[in-house]
Short mmCIF file of N, CA and C in Angstrom, two decimals:
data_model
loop_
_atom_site.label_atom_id
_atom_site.label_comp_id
_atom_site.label_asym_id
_atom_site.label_seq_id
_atom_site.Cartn_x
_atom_site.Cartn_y
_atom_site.Cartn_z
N UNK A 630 14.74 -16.86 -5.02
CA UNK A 630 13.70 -16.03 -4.45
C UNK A 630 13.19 -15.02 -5.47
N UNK A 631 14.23 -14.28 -6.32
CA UNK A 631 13.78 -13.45 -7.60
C UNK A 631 12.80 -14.27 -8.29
N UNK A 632 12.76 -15.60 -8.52
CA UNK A 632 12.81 -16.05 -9.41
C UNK A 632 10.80 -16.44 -9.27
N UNK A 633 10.69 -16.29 -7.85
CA UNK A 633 9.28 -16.81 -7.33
C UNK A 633 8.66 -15.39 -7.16
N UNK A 634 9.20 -14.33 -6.83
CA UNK A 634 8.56 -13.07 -6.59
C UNK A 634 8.44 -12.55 -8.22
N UNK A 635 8.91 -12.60 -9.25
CA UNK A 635 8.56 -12.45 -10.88
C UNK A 635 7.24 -12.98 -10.57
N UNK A 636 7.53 -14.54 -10.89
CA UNK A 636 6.31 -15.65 -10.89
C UNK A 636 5.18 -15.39 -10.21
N UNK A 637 4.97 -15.29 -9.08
CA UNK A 637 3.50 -14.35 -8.23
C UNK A 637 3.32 -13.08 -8.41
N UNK A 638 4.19 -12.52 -9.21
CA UNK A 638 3.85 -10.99 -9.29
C UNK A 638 3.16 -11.33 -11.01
N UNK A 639 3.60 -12.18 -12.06
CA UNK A 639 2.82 -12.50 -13.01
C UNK A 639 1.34 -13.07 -13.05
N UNK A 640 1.65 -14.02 -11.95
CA UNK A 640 0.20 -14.54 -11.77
C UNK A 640 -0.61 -13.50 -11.46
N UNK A 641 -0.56 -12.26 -10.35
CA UNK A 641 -0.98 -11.48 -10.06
C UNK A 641 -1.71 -11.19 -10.83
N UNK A 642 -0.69 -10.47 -11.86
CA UNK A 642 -1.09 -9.39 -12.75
C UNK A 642 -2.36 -10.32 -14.16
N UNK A 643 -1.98 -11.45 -13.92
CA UNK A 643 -3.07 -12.46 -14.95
C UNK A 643 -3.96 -12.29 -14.70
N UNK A 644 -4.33 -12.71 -13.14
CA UNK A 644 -5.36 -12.76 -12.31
C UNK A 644 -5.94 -11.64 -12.21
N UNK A 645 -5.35 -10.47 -12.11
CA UNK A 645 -5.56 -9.10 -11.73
C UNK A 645 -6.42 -8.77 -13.18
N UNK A 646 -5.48 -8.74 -14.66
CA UNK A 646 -6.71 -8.83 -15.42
C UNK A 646 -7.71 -9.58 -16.23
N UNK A 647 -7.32 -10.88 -16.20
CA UNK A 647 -8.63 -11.35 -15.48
C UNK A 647 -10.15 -11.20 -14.94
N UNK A 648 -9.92 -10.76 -13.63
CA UNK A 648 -10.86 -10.37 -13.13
C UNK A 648 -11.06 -9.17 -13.19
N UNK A 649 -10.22 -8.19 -13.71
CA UNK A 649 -10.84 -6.63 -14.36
C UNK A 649 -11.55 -6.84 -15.55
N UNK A 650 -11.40 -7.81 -16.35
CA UNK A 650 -12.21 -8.09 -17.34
C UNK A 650 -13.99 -8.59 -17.45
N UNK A 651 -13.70 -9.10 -16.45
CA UNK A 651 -15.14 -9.76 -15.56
C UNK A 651 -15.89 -8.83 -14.57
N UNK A 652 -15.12 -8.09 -13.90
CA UNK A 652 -15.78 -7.27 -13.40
C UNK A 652 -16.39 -5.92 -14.05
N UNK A 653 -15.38 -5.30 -14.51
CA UNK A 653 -15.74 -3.89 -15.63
C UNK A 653 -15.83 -4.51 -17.13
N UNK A 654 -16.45 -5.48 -17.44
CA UNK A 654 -16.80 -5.45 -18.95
C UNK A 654 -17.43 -4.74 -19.13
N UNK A 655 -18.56 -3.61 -18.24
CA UNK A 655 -19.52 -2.79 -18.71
C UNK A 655 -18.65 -1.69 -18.83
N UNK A 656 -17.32 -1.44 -18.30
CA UNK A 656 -17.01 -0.11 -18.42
C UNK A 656 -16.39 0.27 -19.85
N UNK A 657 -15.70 1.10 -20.20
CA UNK A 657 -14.66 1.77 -21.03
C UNK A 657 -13.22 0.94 -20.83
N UNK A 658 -12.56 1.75 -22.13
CA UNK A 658 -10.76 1.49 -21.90
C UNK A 658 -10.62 2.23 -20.69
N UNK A 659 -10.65 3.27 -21.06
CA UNK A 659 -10.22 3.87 -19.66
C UNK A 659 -10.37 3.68 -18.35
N UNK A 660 -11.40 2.85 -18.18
CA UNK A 660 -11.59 2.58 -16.63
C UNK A 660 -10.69 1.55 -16.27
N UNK A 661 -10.71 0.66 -17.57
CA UNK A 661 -9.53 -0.81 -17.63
C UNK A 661 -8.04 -0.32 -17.36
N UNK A 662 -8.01 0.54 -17.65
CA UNK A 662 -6.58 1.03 -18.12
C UNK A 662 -6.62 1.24 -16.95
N UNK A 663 -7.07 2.46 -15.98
CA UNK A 663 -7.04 3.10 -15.11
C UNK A 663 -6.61 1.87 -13.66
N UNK A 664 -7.41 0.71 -13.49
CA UNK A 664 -7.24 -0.39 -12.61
C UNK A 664 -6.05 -0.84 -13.24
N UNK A 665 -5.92 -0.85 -14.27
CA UNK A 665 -4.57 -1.99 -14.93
C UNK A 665 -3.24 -1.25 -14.34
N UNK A 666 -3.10 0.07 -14.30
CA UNK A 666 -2.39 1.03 -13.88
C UNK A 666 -2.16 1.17 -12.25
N UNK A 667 -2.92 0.92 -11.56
CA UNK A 667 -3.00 0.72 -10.27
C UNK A 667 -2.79 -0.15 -9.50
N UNK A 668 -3.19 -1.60 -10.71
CA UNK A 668 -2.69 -2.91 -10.24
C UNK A 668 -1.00 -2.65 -10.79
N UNK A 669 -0.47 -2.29 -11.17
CA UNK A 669 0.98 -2.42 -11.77
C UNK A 669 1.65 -1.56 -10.36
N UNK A 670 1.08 -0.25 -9.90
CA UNK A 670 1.89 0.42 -9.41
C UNK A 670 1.86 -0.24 -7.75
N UNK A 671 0.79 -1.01 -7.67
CA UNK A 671 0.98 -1.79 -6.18
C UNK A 671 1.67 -2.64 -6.55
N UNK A 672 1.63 -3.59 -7.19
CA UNK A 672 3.07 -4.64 -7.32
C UNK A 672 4.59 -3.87 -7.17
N UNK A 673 4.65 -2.96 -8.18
CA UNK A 673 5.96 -2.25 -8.00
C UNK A 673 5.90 -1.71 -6.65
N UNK A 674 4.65 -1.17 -5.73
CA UNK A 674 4.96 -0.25 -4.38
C UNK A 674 5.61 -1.90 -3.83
N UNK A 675 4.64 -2.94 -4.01
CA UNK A 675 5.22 -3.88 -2.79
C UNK A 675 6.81 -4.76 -3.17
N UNK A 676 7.14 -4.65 -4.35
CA UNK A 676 8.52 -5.23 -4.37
C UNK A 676 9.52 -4.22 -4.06
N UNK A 677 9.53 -2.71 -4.18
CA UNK A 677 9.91 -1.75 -4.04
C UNK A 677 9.90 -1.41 -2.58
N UNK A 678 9.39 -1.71 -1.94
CA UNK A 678 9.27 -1.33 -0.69
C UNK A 678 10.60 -1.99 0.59
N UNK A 679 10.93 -3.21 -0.04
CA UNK A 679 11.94 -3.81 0.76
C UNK A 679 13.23 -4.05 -0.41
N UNK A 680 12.88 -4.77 -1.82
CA UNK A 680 13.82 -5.05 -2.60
C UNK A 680 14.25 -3.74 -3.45
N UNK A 681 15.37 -4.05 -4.01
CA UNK A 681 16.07 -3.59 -5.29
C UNK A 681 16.98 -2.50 -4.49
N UNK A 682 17.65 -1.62 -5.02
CA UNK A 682 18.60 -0.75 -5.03
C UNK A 682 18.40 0.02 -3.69
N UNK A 683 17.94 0.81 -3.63
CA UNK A 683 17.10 1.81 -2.95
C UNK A 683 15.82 1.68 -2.45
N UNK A 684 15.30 0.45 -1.27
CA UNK A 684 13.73 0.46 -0.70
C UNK A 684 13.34 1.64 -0.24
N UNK A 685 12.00 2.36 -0.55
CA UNK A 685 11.60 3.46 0.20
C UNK A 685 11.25 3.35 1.32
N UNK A 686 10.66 1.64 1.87
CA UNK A 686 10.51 1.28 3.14
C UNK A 686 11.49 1.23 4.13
N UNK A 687 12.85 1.79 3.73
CA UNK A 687 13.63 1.58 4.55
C UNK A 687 14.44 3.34 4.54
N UNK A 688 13.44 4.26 4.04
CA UNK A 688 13.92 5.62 3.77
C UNK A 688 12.67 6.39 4.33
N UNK A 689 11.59 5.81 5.10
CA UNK A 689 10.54 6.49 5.83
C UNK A 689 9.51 6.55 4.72
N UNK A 690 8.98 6.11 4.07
CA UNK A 690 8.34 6.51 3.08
C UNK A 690 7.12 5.19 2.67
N UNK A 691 7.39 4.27 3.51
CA UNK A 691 6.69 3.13 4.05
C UNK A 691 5.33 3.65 4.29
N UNK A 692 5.10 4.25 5.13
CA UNK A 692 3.87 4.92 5.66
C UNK A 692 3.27 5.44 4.47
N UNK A 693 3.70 6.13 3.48
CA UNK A 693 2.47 6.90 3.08
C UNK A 693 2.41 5.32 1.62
N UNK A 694 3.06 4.96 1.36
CA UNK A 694 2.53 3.97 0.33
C UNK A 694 1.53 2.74 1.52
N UNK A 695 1.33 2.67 2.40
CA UNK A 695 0.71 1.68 3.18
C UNK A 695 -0.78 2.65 3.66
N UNK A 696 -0.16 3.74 3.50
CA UNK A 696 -1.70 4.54 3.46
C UNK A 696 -2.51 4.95 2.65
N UNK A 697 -1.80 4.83 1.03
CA UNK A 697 -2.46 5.16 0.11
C UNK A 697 -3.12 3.19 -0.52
N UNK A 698 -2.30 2.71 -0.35
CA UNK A 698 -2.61 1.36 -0.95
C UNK A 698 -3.26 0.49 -0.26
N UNK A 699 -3.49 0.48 1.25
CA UNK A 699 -3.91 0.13 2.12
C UNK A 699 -4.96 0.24 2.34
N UNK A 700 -5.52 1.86 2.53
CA UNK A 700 -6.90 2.45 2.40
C UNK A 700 -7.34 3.19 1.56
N UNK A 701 -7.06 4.18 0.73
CA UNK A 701 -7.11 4.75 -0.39
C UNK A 701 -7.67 3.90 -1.54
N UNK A 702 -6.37 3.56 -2.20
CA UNK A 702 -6.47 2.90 -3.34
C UNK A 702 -7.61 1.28 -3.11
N UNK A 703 -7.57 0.79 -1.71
CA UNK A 703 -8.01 -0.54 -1.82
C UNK A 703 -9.97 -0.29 -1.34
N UNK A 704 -10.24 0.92 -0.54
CA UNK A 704 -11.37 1.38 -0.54
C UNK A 704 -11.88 1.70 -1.42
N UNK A 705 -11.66 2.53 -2.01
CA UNK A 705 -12.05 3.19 -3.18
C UNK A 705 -12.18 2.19 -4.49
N UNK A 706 -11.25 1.42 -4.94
CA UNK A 706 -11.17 0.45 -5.74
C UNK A 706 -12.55 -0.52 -5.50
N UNK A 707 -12.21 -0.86 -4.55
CA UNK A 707 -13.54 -1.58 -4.31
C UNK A 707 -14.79 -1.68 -4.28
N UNK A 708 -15.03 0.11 -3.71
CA UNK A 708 -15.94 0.62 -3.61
C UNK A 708 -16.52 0.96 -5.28
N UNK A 709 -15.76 1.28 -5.60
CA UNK A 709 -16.04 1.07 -7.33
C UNK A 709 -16.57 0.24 -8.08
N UNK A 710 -15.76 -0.68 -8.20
CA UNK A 710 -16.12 -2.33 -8.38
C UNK A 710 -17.15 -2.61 -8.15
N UNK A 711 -17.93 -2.53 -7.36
CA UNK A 711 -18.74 -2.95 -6.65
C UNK A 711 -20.21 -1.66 -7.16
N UNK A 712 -20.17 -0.58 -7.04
CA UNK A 712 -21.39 0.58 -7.13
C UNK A 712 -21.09 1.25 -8.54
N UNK A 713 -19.96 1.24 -9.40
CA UNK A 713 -19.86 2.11 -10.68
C UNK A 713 -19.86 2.84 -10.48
N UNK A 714 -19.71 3.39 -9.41
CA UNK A 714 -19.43 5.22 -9.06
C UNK A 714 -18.78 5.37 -7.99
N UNK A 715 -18.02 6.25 -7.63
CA UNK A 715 -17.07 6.83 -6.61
C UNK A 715 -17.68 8.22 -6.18
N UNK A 716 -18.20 8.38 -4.95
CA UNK A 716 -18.54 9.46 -4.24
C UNK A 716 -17.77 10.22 -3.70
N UNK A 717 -17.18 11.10 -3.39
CA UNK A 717 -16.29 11.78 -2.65
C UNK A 717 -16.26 11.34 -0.81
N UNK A 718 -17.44 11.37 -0.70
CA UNK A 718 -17.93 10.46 0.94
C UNK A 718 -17.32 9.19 1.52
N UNK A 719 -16.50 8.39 0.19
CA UNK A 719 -16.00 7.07 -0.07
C UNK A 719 -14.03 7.46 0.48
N UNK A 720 -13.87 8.76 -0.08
CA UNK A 720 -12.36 8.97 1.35
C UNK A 720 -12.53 8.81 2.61
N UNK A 721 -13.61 9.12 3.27
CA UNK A 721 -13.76 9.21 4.75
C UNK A 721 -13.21 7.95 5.29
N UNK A 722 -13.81 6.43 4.88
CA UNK A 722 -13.34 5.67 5.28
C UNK A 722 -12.14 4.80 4.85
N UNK A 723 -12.39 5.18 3.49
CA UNK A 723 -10.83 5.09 2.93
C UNK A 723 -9.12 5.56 4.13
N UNK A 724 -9.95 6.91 4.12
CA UNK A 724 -8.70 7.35 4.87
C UNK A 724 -8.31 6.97 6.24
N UNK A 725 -9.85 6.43 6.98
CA UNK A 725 -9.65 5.75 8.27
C UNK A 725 -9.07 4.41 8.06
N UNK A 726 -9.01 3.46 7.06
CA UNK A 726 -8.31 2.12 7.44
C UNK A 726 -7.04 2.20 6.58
N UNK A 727 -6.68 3.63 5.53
CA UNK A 727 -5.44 3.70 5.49
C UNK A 727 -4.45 4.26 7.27
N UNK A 728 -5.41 4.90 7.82
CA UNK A 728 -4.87 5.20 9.19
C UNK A 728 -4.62 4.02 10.13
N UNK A 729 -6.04 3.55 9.84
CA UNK A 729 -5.19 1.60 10.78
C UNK A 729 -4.15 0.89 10.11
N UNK A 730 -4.07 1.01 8.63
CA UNK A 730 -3.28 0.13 8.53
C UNK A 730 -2.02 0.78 8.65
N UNK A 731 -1.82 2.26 8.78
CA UNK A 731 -0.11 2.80 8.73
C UNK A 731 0.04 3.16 10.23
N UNK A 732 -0.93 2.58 11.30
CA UNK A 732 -0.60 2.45 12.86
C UNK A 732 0.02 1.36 12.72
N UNK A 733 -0.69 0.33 12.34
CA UNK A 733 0.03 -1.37 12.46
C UNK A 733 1.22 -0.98 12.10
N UNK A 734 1.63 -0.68 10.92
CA UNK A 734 2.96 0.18 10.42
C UNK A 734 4.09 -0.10 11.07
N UNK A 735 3.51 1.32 12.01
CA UNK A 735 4.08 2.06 13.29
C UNK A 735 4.50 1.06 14.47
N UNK A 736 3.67 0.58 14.83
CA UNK A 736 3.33 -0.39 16.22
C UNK A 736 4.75 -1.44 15.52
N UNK A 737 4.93 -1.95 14.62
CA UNK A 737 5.96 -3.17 14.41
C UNK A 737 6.81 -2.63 13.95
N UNK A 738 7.30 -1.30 13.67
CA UNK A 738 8.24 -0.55 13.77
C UNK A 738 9.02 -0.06 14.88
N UNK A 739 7.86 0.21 15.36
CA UNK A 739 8.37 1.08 16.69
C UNK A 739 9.08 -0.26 17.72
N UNK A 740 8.71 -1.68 17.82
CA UNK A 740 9.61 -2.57 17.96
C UNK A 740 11.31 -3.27 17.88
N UNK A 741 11.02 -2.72 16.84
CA UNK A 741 12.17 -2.92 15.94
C UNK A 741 13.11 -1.21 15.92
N UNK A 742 12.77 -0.52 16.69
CA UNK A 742 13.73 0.51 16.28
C UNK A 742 15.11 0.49 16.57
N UNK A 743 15.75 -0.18 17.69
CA UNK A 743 16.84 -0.33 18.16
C UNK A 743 17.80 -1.22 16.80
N UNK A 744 17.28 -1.87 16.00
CA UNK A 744 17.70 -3.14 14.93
C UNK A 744 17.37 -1.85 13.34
N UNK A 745 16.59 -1.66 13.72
CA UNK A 745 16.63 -0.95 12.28
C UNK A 745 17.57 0.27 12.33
N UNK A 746 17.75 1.16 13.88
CA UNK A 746 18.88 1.89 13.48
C UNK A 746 20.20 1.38 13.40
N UNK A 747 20.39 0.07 13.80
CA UNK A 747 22.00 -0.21 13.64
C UNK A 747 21.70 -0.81 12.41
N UNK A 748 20.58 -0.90 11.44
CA UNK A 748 20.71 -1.68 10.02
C UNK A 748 20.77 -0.31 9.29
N UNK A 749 20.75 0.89 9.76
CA UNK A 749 20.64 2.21 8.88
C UNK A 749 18.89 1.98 7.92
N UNK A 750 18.61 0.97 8.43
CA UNK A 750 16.63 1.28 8.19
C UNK A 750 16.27 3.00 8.95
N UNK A 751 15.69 3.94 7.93
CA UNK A 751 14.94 5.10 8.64
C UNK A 751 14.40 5.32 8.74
N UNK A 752 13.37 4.48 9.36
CA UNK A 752 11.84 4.62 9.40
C UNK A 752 11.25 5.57 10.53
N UNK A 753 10.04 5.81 10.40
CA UNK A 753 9.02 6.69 10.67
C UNK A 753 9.58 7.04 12.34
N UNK A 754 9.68 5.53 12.98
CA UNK A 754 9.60 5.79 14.59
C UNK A 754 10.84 5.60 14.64
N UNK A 755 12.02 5.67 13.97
CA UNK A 755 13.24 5.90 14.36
C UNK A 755 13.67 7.21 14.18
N UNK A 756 13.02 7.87 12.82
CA UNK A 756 13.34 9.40 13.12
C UNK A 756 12.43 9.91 14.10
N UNK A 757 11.11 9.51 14.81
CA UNK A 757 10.37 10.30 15.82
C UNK A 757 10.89 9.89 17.35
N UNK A 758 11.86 9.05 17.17
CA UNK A 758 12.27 8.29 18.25
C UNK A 758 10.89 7.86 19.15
N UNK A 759 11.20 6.84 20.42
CA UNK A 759 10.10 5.73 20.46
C UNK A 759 8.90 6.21 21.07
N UNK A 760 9.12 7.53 21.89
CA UNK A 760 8.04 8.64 22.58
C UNK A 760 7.06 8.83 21.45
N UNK A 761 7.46 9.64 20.62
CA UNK A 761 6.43 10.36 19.58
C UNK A 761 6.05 9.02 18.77
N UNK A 762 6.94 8.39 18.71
CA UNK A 762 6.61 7.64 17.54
C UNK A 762 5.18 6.38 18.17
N UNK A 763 4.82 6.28 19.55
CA UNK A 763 4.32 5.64 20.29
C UNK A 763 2.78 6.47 20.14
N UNK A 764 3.19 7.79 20.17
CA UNK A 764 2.13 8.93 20.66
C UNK A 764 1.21 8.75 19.29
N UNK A 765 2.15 8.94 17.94
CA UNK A 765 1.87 9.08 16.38
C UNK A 765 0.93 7.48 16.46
N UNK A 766 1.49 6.54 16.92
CA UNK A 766 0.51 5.44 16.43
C UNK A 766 -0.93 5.53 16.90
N UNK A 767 -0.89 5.84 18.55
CA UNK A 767 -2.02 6.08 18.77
C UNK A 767 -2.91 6.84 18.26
N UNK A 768 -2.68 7.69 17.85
CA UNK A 768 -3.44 8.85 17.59
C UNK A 768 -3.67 8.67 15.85
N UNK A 769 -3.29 7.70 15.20
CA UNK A 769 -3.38 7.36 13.95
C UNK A 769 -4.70 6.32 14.34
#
């Protein structure tokens, strides 16, 4: 399984620049760098998140990398890509489908809370227990 999650996380990153090359040839190093940097730190958020030593997905900390990479980083990125400029106006909705996507989160968490506290998983709706943590999705 290591051995296939390397392997798609390489292709990724081929692919990834790749098509940063094709897309921002008009830009600078720095803008390259800047995506090349972003594509590295979502691979590491998503193998990091369940594998290796210490997952943060399993220390509550799930949520805010699913809100920054989710809507943040993947709005904005795009929104880039696409116009060569980043407006400040471009968080608004950024931050709304990082909010849907760290409800979904929530919602298949909050399922699982009875299994994740006897796995010592500490996620979001196991420390809000299943009331708040029900209340928190909605309102996300």
């Amino acid at each position: 399984m290591k051995r296939a999650m390397w392997g798609f996380g390489a292709a990724a990153l081929v692919s990834g620049i790749a098509l940063l090359l094709v897309a921002l040839g008009f830009a600078g190093v720095w803008v390259l760098l800047a995506f090349f940097v972003l594509g590295l730190s979502a691979i590491w958020a998503a193998v990091n998140y369940t594998a290796g030593s210490n997952p943060y997905g399993y220390a509550g900390f799930g949520d805010v990398s699913v809100f920054l990479f989710f809507g943040i980083v993947g709005v904005c990125g795009t929104y880039f890509l696409q116009a060569h400029t980043l407006p400040m106006v471009v968080l608004l909705p950024a931050a709304a489908l990082g909010c849907f996507a760290t409800a979904v989160l929530n919602v298949n968490n909050i399922r699982d809370i009875r299994s994740d506290k006897l796995a010592g998983k500490i996620t979001v709706p196991v420390r809000l227990v299943a009331i708040c943590a029900e209340s928190t999705a909605v309102h996300l």
